[in-house]
Tab-separated table of C-alpha atoms in Angstrom:
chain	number	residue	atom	x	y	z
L	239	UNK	CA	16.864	-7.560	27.099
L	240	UNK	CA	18.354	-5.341	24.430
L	241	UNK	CA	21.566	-3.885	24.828
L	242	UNK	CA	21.731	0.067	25.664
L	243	UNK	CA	24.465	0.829	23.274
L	244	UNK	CA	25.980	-0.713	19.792
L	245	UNK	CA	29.235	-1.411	18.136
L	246	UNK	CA	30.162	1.301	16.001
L	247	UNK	CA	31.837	-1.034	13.203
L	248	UNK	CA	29.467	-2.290	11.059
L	249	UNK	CA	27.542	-5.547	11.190
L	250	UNK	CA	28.260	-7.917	8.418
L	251	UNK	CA	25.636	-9.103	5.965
L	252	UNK	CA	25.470	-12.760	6.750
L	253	UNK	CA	25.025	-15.455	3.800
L	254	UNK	CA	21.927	-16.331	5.390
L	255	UNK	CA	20.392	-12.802	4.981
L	256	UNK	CA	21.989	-12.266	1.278
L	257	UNK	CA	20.606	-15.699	0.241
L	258	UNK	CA	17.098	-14.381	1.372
L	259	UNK	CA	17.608	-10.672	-0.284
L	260	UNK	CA	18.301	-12.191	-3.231
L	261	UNK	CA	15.542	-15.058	-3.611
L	262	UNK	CA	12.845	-12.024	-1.695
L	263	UNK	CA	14.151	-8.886	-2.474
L	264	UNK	CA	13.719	-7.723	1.186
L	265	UNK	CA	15.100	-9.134	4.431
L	266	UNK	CA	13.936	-8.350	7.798
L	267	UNK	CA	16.233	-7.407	11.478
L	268	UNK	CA	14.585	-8.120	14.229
L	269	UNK	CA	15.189	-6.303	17.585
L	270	UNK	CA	18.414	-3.217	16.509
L	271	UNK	CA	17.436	-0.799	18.685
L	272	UNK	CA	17.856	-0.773	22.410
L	273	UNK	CA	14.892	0.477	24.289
L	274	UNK	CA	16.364	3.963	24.883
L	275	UNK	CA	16.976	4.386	21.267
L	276	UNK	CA	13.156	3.308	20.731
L	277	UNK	CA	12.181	5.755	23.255
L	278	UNK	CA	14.547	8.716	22.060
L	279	UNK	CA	13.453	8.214	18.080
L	280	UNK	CA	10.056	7.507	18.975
L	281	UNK	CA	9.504	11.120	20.848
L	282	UNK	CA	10.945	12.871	17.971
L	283	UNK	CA	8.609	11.033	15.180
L	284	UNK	CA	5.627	11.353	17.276
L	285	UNK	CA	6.991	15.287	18.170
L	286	UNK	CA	6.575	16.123	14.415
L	287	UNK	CA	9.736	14.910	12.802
L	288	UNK	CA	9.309	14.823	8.788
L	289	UNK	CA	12.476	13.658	8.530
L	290	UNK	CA	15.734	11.078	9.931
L	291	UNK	CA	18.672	14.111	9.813
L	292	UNK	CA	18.115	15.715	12.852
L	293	UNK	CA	18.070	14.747	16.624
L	294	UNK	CA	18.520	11.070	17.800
L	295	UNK	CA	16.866	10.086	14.262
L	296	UNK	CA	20.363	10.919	12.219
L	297	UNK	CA	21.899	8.196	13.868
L	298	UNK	CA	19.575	6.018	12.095
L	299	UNK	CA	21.565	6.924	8.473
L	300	UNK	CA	24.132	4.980	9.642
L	301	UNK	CA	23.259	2.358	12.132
L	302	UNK	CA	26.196	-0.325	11.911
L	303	UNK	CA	23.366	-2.848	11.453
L	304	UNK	CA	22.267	-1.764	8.268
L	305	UNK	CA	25.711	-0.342	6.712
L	306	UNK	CA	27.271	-3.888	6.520
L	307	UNK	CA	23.950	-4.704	4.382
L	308	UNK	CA	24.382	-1.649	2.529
L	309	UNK	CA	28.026	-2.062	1.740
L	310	UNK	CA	26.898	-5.850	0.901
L	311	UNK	CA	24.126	-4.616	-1.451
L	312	UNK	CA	24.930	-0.935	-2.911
L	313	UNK	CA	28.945	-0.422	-2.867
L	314	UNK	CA	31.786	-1.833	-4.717
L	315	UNK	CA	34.976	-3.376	-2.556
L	316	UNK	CA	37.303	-0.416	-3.711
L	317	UNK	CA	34.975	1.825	-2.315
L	318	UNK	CA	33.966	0.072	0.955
L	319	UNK	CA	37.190	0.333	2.563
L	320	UNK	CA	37.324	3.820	3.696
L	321	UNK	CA	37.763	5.573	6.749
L	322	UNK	CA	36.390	8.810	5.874
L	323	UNK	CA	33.358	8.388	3.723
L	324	UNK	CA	30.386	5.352	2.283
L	325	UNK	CA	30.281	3.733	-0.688
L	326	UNK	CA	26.816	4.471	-1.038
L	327	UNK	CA	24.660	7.744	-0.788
L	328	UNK	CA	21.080	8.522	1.062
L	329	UNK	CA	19.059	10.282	-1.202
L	330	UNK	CA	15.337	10.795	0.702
L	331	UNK	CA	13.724	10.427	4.700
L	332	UNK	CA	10.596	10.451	6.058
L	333	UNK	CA	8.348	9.304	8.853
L	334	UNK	CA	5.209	8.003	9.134
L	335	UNK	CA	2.482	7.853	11.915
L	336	UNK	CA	-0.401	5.565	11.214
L	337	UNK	CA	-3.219	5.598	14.149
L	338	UNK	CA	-5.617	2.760	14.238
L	339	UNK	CA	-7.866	3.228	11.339
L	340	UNK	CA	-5.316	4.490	8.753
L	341	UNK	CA	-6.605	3.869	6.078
L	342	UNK	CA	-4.625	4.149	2.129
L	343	UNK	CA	-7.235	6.501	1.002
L	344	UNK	CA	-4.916	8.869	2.997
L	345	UNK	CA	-2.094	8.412	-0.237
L	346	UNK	CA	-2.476	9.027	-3.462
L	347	UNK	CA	-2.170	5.850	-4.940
L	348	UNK	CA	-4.702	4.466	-2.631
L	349	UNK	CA	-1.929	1.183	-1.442
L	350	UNK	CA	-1.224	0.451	-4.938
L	351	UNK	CA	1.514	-2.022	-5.102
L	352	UNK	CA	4.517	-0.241	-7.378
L	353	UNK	CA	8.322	-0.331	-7.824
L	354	UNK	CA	10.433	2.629	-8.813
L	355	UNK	CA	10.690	1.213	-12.291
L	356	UNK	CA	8.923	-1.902	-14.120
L	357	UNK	CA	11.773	-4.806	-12.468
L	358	UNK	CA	11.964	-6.250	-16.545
L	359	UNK	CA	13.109	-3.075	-18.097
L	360	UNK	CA	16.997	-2.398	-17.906
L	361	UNK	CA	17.371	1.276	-15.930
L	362	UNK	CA	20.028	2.327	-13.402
L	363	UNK	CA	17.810	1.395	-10.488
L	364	UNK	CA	17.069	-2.697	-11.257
L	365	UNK	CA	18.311	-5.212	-9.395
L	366	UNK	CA	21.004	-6.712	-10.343
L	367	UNK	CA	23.490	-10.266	-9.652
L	368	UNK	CA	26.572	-10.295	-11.370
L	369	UNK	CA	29.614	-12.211	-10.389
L	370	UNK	CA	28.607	-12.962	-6.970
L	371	UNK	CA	27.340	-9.521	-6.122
L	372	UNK	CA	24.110	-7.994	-5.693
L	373	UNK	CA	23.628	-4.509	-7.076
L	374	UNK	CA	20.303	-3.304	-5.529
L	375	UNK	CA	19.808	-0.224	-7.121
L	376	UNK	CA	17.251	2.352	-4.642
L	377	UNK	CA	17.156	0.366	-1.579
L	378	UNK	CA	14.492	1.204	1.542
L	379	UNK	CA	15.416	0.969	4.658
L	380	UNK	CA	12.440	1.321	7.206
L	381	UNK	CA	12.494	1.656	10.627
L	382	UNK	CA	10.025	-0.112	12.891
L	383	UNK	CA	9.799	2.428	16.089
L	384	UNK	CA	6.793	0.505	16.826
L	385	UNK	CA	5.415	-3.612	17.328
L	386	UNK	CA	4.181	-4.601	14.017
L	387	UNK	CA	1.577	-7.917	13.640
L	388	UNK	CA	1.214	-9.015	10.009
L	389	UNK	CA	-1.951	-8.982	8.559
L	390	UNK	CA	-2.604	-5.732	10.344
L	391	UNK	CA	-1.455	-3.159	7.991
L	392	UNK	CA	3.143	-3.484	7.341
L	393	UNK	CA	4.293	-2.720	3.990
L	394	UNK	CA	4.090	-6.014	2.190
L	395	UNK	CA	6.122	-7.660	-0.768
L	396	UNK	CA	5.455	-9.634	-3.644
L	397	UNK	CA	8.493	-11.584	-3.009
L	398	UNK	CA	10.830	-12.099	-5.810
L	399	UNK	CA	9.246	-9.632	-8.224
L	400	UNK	CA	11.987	-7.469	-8.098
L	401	UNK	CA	13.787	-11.030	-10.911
L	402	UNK	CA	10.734	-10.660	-12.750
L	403	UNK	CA	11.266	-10.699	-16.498
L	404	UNK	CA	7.519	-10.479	-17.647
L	405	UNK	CA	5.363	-7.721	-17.538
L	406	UNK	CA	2.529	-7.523	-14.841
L	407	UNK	CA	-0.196	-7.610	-17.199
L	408	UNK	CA	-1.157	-4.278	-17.428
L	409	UNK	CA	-1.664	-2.335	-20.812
L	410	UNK	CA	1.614	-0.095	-20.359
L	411	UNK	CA	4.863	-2.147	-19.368
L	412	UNK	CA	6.527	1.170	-18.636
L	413	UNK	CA	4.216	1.729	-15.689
L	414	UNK	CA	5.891	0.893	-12.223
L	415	UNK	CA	3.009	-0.295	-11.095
L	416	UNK	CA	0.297	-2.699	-11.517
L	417	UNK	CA	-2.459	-0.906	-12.375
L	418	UNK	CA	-5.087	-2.182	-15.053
L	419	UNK	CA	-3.724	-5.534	-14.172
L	420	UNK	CA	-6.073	-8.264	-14.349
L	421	UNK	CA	-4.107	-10.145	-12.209
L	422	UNK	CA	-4.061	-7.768	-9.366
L	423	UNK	CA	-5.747	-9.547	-7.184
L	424	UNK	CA	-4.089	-12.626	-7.665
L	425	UNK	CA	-0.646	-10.825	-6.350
L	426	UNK	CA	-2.017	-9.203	-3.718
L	427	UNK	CA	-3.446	-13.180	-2.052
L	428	UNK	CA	0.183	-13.962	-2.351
L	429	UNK	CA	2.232	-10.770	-1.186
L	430	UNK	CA	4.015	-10.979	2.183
L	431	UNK	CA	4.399	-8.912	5.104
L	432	UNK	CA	5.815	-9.348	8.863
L	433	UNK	CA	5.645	-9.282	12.557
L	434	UNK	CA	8.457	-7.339	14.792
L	435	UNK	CA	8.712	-5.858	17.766
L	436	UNK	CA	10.047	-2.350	18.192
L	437	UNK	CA	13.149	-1.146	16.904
L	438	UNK	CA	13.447	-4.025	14.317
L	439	UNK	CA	14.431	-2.713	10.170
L	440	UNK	CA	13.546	-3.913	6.859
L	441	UNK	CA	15.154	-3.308	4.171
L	442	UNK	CA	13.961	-4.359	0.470
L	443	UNK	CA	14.921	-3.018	-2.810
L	444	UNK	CA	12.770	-0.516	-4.299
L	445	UNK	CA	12.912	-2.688	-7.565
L	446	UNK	CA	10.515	-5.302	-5.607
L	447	UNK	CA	6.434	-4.422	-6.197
L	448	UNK	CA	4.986	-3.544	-2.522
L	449	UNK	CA	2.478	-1.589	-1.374
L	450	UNK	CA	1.184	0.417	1.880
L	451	UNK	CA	-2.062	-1.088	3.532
L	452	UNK	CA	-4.790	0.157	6.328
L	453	UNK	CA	-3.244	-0.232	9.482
L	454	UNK	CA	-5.749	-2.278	11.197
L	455	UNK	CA	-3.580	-3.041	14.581
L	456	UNK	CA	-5.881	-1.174	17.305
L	457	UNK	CA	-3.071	-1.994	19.702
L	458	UNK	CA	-0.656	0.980	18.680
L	459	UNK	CA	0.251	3.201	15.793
L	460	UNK	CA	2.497	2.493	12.928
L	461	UNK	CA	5.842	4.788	13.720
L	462	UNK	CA	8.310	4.578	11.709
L	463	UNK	CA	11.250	5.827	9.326
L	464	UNK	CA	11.736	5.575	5.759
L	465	UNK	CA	15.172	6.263	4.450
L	466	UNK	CA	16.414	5.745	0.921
L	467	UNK	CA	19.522	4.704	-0.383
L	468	UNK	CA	21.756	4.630	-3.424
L	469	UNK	CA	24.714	3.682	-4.743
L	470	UNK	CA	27.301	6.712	-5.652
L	471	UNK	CA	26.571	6.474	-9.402
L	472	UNK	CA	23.136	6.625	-9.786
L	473	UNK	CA	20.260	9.240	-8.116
L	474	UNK	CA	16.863	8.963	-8.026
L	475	UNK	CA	15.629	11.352	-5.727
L	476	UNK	CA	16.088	15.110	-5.153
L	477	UNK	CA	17.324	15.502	-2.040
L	478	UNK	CA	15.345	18.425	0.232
L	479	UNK	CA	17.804	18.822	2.591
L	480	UNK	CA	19.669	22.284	3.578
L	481	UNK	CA	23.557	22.367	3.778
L	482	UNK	CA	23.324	23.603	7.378
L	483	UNK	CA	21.927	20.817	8.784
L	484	UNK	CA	24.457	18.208	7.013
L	485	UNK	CA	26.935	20.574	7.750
L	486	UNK	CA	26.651	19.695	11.118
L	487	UNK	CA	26.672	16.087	11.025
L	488	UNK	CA	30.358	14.189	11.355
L	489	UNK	CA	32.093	14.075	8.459
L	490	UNK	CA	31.957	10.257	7.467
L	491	UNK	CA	27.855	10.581	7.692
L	492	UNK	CA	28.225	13.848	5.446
L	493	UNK	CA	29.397	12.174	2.673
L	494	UNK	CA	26.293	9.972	2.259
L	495	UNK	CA	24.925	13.204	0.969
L	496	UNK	CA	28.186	13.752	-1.523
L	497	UNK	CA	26.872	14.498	-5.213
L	498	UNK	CA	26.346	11.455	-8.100
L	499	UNK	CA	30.144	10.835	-9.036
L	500	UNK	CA	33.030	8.954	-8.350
L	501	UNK	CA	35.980	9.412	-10.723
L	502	UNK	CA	38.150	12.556	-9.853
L	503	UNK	CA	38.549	14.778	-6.918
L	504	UNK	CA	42.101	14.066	-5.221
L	505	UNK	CA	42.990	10.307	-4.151
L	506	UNK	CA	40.179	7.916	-3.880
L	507	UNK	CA	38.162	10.098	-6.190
L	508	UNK	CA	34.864	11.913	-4.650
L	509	UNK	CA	34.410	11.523	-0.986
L	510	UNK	CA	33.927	14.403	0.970
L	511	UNK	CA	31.079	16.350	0.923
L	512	UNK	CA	30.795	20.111	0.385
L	513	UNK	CA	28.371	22.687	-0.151
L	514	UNK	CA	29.411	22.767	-4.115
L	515	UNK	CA	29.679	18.940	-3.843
L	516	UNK	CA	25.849	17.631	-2.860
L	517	UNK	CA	22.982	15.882	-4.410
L	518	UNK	CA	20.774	18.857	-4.393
């Protein structure tokens, strides 16, 4: 049985789980979400919900299992230990519903596996270890709202490609993806995926090659959220959401939508949000 309601302090990242983040570049949580949160998220993805900020699905942003990771993985101890804001920013949401049959004709790269930036080439979003610490750069977080069977169509991972130093084989190493690779289909025999119930979350960096495939599971649709993190001194995304909805969020979860900078801005430096202070 899952519990019907969670601690609100956040949920340490284990040594277990950063030893597998580091040597994947994506970890998987099993079972979060009790089975009224399943429900309540559920109904609003399959009601038309483009995105987590609204409804039941904001308090996804900030689940306490995933901020520990987050803190672990995107934020800096001298920014951690605050009261009144994160150490790291959400930049992008959306959801997905898959019905038996999806195919990845539906997107435009057609399942291509990709990363936000070629993993060998220095940029503000690559993975990095330094001195003990992981520095994920763009992190996913994805929300199963639905049972997942692997083989049948979850995001999969070509594990530890997010360390690689060598290019993919392709004719353009600037291209975050592996296109023109003659070794494509060699990677994609040895990418992984999973299996988890309902209301489980993976979370990978966005430096790690994966890719979207059909959803062959006839049992049930793929449901599920997509939200994307950052640390507070890098963006990626634009973010496409209006100051009245944050606005009406509680003040700690605003700030994951404060703008790209740290240094400045009264004690502790930048963290409160405001309408002049966003990432749009």
């Amino acid at each position: 049985m899952r519990k019907e309601t969670f601690n609100d302090e956040p949920v340490p990242m284990t040594p277990e789980q950063k030893f597998f983040f580091d040597l994947r570049g994506w970890i998987l949580l099993p079972s979060i979400l009790s089975d009224s949160e399943i429900e309540e998220t559920k109904a609003e993805v399959y009601a038309g919900a483009r995105q987590s900020y609204q409804g039941a699905l904001q308090n996804l942003l900030d689940h306490p299992a995933i901020v520990g990771v987050l803190n672990e993985i995107l934020s800096e101890a001298p920014f951690v230990q605050h009261d009144d804001c994160y150490g790291f920013r959400c930049e992008g949401s959306f959801t997905t519903v898959r019905p038996p049959g999806w195919s990845v004709s539906e997107r435009g790269d057609n399942g291509l596996p990709h990363v936000v930036r070629p993993p060998q080439q220095a940029n503000a979003m690559r993975y990095q270890v330094a001195g003990e610490k992981i520095f994920a750069g763009l992190t996913r977080v994805v929300w199963e709202l639905e049972e997942v069977k692997a083989g049948q169509g979850a995001t999969s991972f070509l594990s530890g490609s997010h360390k690689a130093h060598f290019n993919y084989g392709g004719p353009d190493p600037y291209r975050p993806n592996i296109g023109g690779s003659p070794w494509e289909e060699s990677m994609r025999e040895v990418m992984d995926d999973y299996s988890c119930p309902p209301g489980s979350v993976v979370i990978f960096t966005e430096s790690l090659v994966h890719a979207a495939n059909d959803w062959t599971n006839s049992d049930n649709p793929r449901c599920a959220v997509f939200n994307c993190y950052n640390s507070i001194w890098a963006q990626w995304h634009r973010l496409n959401l209006s100051h009245e909805i944050i606005e009406t969020m509680p003040p700690k979860r605003q700030s994951l939508f404060r703008g790209t900078w740290a240094i400045g801005g009264g004690p502790g430096g930048n963290r409160a949000y405001s309408l002049d202070n966003n990432t749009t």
